[in-house]
PDB file of C-alpha atoms in Angstrom:
ATOM      1  CA  MET A   1     108.258  72.774 145.521  1.00 57.00           C
ATOM      2  CA  ARG A   2     109.956  74.789 142.868  1.00 62.00           C
ATOM      3  CA  LYS A   3     109.398  71.994 140.372  1.00 67.00           C
ATOM      4  CA  ASP A   4     105.688  72.188 140.739  1.00 65.00           C
ATOM      5  CA  ILE A   5     105.611  75.788 139.563  1.00 68.00           C
ATOM      6  CA  GLU A   6     104.494  75.990 135.975  1.00 75.00           C
ATOM      7  CA  ILE A   7     105.729  79.112 134.250  1.00 74.00           C
ATOM      8  CA  PRO A   8     104.188  79.167 130.725  1.00 88.00           C
ATOM      9  CA  GLU A   9     106.186  80.272 127.709  1.00 90.00           C
ATOM     10  CA  VAL A  10     104.798  83.492 125.783  1.00 93.00           C
ATOM     11  CA  LYS A  11     104.083  82.580 122.383  1.00 91.00           C
ATOM     12  CA  ASP A  12     102.679  84.398 119.439  1.00 93.00           C
ATOM     13  CA  VAL A  13     102.391  87.552 121.565  1.00 96.00           C
ATOM     14  CA  VAL A  14     105.147  90.202 120.665  1.00 95.00           C
ATOM     15  CA  ILE A  15     105.990  93.672 120.920  1.00 96.00           C
ATOM     16  CA  ALA A  16     107.636  95.764 118.094  1.00 96.00           C
ATOM     17  CA  VAL A  17     108.280  99.120 117.108  1.00 96.00           C
ATOM     18  CA  VAL A  18     106.703 100.706 114.183  1.00 95.00           C
ATOM     19  CA  LYS A  19     107.224 103.856 112.298  1.00 93.00           C
ATOM     20  CA  GLU A  20     104.173 105.295 110.769  1.00 91.00           C
ATOM     21  CA  TYR A  21     102.615 108.593 109.721  1.00 87.00           C
ATOM     22  CA  ASN A  22     100.962 110.574 112.418  1.00 82.00           C
ATOM     23  CA  GLU A  23      98.106 112.791 111.329  1.00 83.00           C
ATOM     24  CA  ASP A  24      98.465 115.045 114.483  1.00 81.00           C
ATOM     25  CA  PHE A  25     102.135 115.771 113.880  1.00 75.00           C
ATOM     26  CA  LEU A  26     101.882 115.607 110.123  1.00 82.00           C
ATOM     27  CA  GLN A  27     105.039 113.480 110.060  1.00 86.00           C
ATOM     28  CA  ASP A  28     106.324 109.875 110.594  1.00 88.00           C
ATOM     29  CA  THR A  29     106.571 108.860 114.157  1.00 92.00           C
ATOM     30  CA  TRP A  30     107.438 105.783 116.177  1.00 95.00           C
ATOM     31  CA  TYR A  31     105.145 103.747 118.157  1.00 95.00           C
ATOM     32  CA  ALA A  32     105.366 100.695 120.486  1.00 96.00           C
ATOM     33  CA  TYR A  33     102.599  97.939 119.367  1.00 96.00           C
ATOM     34  CA  LEU A  34     101.670  94.709 120.889  1.00 96.00           C
ATOM     35  CA  PHE A  35     100.893  92.092 118.568  1.00 95.00           C
ATOM     36  CA  ASN A  36      98.561  89.278 119.689  1.00 96.00           C
ATOM     37  CA  ASN A  37      99.367  86.833 116.831  1.00 94.00           C
ATOM     38  CA  SER A  38      97.749  83.550 118.830  1.00 95.00           C
ATOM     39  CA  ASN A  39      94.380  82.297 117.990  1.00 95.00           C
ATOM     40  CA  GLU A  40      92.922  83.324 121.538  1.00 96.00           C
ATOM     41  CA  ALA A  41      92.338  86.805 123.096  1.00 97.00           C
ATOM     42  CA  ILE A  42      94.712  87.855 125.857  1.00 97.00           C
ATOM     43  CA  GLU A  43      92.978  89.620 129.036  1.00 97.00           C
ATOM     44  CA  ALA A  44      94.006  91.990 131.792  1.00 96.00           C
ATOM     45  CA  VAL A  45      96.897  92.955 129.725  1.00 97.00           C
ATOM     46  CA  MET A  46      99.545  95.229 131.646  1.00 98.00           C
ATOM     47  CA  ILE A  47     102.660  96.757 130.122  1.00 98.00           C
ATOM     48  CA  VAL A  48     105.239  98.712 131.831  1.00 98.00           C
ATOM     49  CA  SER A  49     107.882 100.510 129.703  1.00 97.00           C
ATOM     50  CA  GLN A  50     111.172 102.324 130.779  1.00 96.00           C
ATOM     51  CA  ALA A  51     114.234 103.406 128.981  1.00 95.00           C
ATOM     52  CA  GLU A  52     117.780 103.286 130.722  1.00 94.00           C
ATOM     53  CA  GLY A  53     121.368 103.356 130.131  1.00 92.00           C
ATOM     54  CA  GLU A  54     124.443 105.605 130.027  1.00 87.00           C
ATOM     55  CA  ILE A  55     124.981 108.607 127.802  1.00 82.00           C
ATOM     56  CA  GLU A  56     128.304 110.409 127.882  1.00 81.00           C
ATOM     57  CA  GLY A  57     129.213 108.471 131.198  1.00 82.00           C
ATOM     58  CA  GLU A  58     126.197 109.571 133.035  1.00 87.00           C
ATOM     59  CA  GLN A  59     123.381 107.135 133.938  1.00 90.00           C
ATOM     60  CA  ARG A  60     119.955 108.185 132.504  1.00 90.00           C
ATOM     61  CA  GLN A  61     116.536 106.754 132.948  1.00 91.00           C
ATOM     62  CA  SER A  62     113.170 107.586 131.424  1.00 90.00           C
ATOM     63  CA  SER A  63     109.963 107.910 133.300  1.00 91.00           C
ATOM     64  CA  LEU A  64     108.022 104.555 134.049  1.00 93.00           C
ATOM     65  CA  PHE A  65     104.971 104.261 131.804  1.00 96.00           C
ATOM     66  CA  ARG A  66     102.091 101.898 132.604  1.00 97.00           C
ATOM     67  CA  HIS A  67      99.278 100.897 130.209  1.00 97.00           C
ATOM     68  CA  ALA A  68      96.672  98.633 130.799  1.00 97.00           C
ATOM     69  CA  PHE A  69      94.102  97.084 128.243  1.00 97.00           C
ATOM     70  CA  LYS A  70      91.110  94.927 129.287  1.00 98.00           C
ATOM     71  CA  THR A  71      91.482  92.698 126.154  1.00 97.00           C
ATOM     72  CA  VAL A  72      93.460  92.339 123.023  1.00 97.00           C
ATOM     73  CA  GLU A  73      91.707  90.232 120.526  1.00 97.00           C
ATOM     74  CA  ALA A  74      93.306  87.237 118.764  1.00 95.00           C
ATOM     75  CA  LYS A  75      95.280  88.160 115.618  1.00 94.00           C
ATOM     76  CA  SER A  76      95.168  91.842 116.462  1.00 94.00           C
ATOM     77  CA  ALA A  77      97.282  94.702 117.301  1.00 94.00           C
ATOM     78  CA  GLN A  78      97.236  97.335 119.945  1.00 96.00           C
ATOM     79  CA  LYS A  79      98.975 100.710 119.821  1.00 95.00           C
ATOM     80  CA  ILE A  80     100.834 101.017 123.248  1.00 96.00           C
ATOM     81  CA  GLU A  81     102.574 104.398 123.093  1.00 95.00           C
ATOM     82  CA  LEU A  82     104.320 107.242 121.071  1.00 94.00           C
ATOM     83  CA  LEU A  83     108.014 107.091 121.431  1.00 94.00           C
ATOM     84  CA  ASP A  84     110.255 110.103 121.704  1.00 91.00           C
ATOM     85  CA  GLU A  85     113.590 109.714 119.315  1.00 91.00           C
ATOM     86  CA  ALA A  86     115.494 110.740 122.387  1.00 89.00           C
ATOM     87  CA  ILE A  87     115.416 107.544 124.207  1.00 92.00           C
ATOM     88  CA  PHE A  88     116.556 105.445 121.247  1.00 93.00           C
ATOM     89  CA  GLN A  89     120.191 105.846 122.555  1.00 94.00           C
ATOM     90  CA  LEU A  90     119.096 103.946 125.711  1.00 94.00           C
ATOM     91  CA  LYS A  91     118.137 100.254 126.287  1.00 96.00           C
ATOM     92  CA  ASN A  92     114.031 100.291 125.934  1.00 96.00           C
ATOM     93  CA  ASN A  93     112.275  97.513 128.216  1.00 97.00           C
ATOM     94  CA  PHE A  94     108.684  96.605 127.921  1.00 97.00           C
ATOM     95  CA  MET A  95     107.513  94.209 130.661  1.00 97.00           C
ATOM     96  CA  LEU A  96     104.357  92.506 129.599  1.00 97.00           C
ATOM     97  CA  THR A  97     101.936  90.627 131.864  1.00 96.00           C
ATOM     98  CA  TYR A  98      98.608  89.048 130.762  1.00 96.00           C
ATOM     99  CA  PHE A  99      96.354  86.274 131.123  1.00 95.00           C
ATOM    100  CA  GLN A 100      95.224  83.597 128.607  1.00 95.00           C
ATOM    101  CA  GLY A 101      93.278  80.349 129.040  1.00 91.00           C
ATOM    102  CA  GLY A 102      93.254  81.097 132.818  1.00 90.00           C
ATOM    103  CA  LYS A 103      97.169  81.313 133.008  1.00 92.00           C
ATOM    104  CA  LEU A 104      99.285  84.172 133.919  1.00 93.00           C
ATOM    105  CA  PHE A 105     101.992  85.020 131.300  1.00 95.00           C
ATOM    106  CA  ASP A 106     104.899  87.470 131.775  1.00 95.00           C
ATOM    107  CA  LYS A 107     107.790  88.428 129.615  1.00 96.00           C
ATOM    108  CA  THR A 108     110.132  91.312 129.148  1.00 96.00           C
ATOM    109  CA  TYR A 109     111.021  92.536 125.638  1.00 96.00           C
ATOM    110  CA  THR A 110     114.070  94.615 125.271  1.00 96.00           C
ATOM    111  CA  PHE A 111     115.210  97.043 122.291  1.00 96.00           C
ATOM    112  CA  LYS A 112     118.929  97.531 122.756  1.00 95.00           C
ATOM    113  CA  ALA A 113     120.398 100.986 122.767  1.00 94.00           C
ATOM    114  CA  ASN A 114     120.632 102.561 119.252  1.00 93.00           C
ATOM    115  CA  SER A 115     118.889  99.471 117.654  1.00 94.00           C
ATOM    116  CA  ILE A 116     115.615 101.674 116.701  1.00 94.00           C
ATOM    117  CA  THR A 117     116.643 103.317 113.369  1.00 94.00           C
ATOM    118  CA  ASP A 118     115.195 103.511 109.905  1.00 92.00           C
ATOM    119  CA  ASN A 119     118.068 101.066 108.750  1.00 93.00           C
ATOM    120  CA  SER A 120     116.464  98.521 111.016  1.00 93.00           C
ATOM    121  CA  LEU A 121     113.071  98.553 109.859  1.00 91.00           C
ATOM    122  CA  THR A 122     111.552  95.478 107.996  1.00 92.00           C
ATOM    123  CA  THR A 123     108.078  94.461 106.981  1.00 90.00           C
ATOM    124  CA  LEU A 124     106.864  92.586 110.224  1.00 89.00           C
ATOM    125  CA  PRO A 125     105.924  88.877 109.099  1.00 86.00           C
ATOM    126  CA  PHE A 126     102.483  89.174 110.926  1.00 86.00           C
ATOM    127  CA  SER A 127     101.654  92.655 109.588  1.00 84.00           C
ATOM    128  CA  ASP A 128     101.679  95.030 106.745  1.00 85.00           C
ATOM    129  CA  LYS A 129     103.558  97.433 108.856  1.00 85.00           C
ATOM    130  CA  LYS A 130     107.231  98.240 108.764  1.00 90.00           C
ATOM    131  CA  GLY A 131     108.896  97.654 112.298  1.00 93.00           C
ATOM    132  CA  ILE A 132     111.577  96.440 114.453  1.00 94.00           C
ATOM    133  CA  LEU A 133     110.890  93.262 116.677  1.00 91.00           C
ATOM    134  CA  SER A 134     112.180  93.276 120.229  1.00 84.00           C
ATOM    135  CA  LYS A 135     115.006  90.620 121.160  1.00 70.00           C
TER     136      LYS A 135
END
């Protein structure tokens, strides 16, 4: 029975952390973005994010954030959430679920603890934005 279950592989859809100027705060801030680099829109997009890890011997965990988007068009980006720098010393997980072509896709993107830094910024290959791709 298990061999009959098809689990499609997520391709051309990524989550990246981007540093950009925020007009409201009048400074650079960090955002999580969903990039749909495929040639087809994705639908019923759900993203659940949470940071967790250990700081000074104490287990810490952020609140669970849920985001839903009806559609993310092909070759486009969707801003997910503003990130607080206090969580960068924790592991940050983004669990993504969406439909494309009538199939359900699911993948967890992880940013290791202390991996979101100015020194880690690179120009994203599919955008003019500077950011950090998840592993």
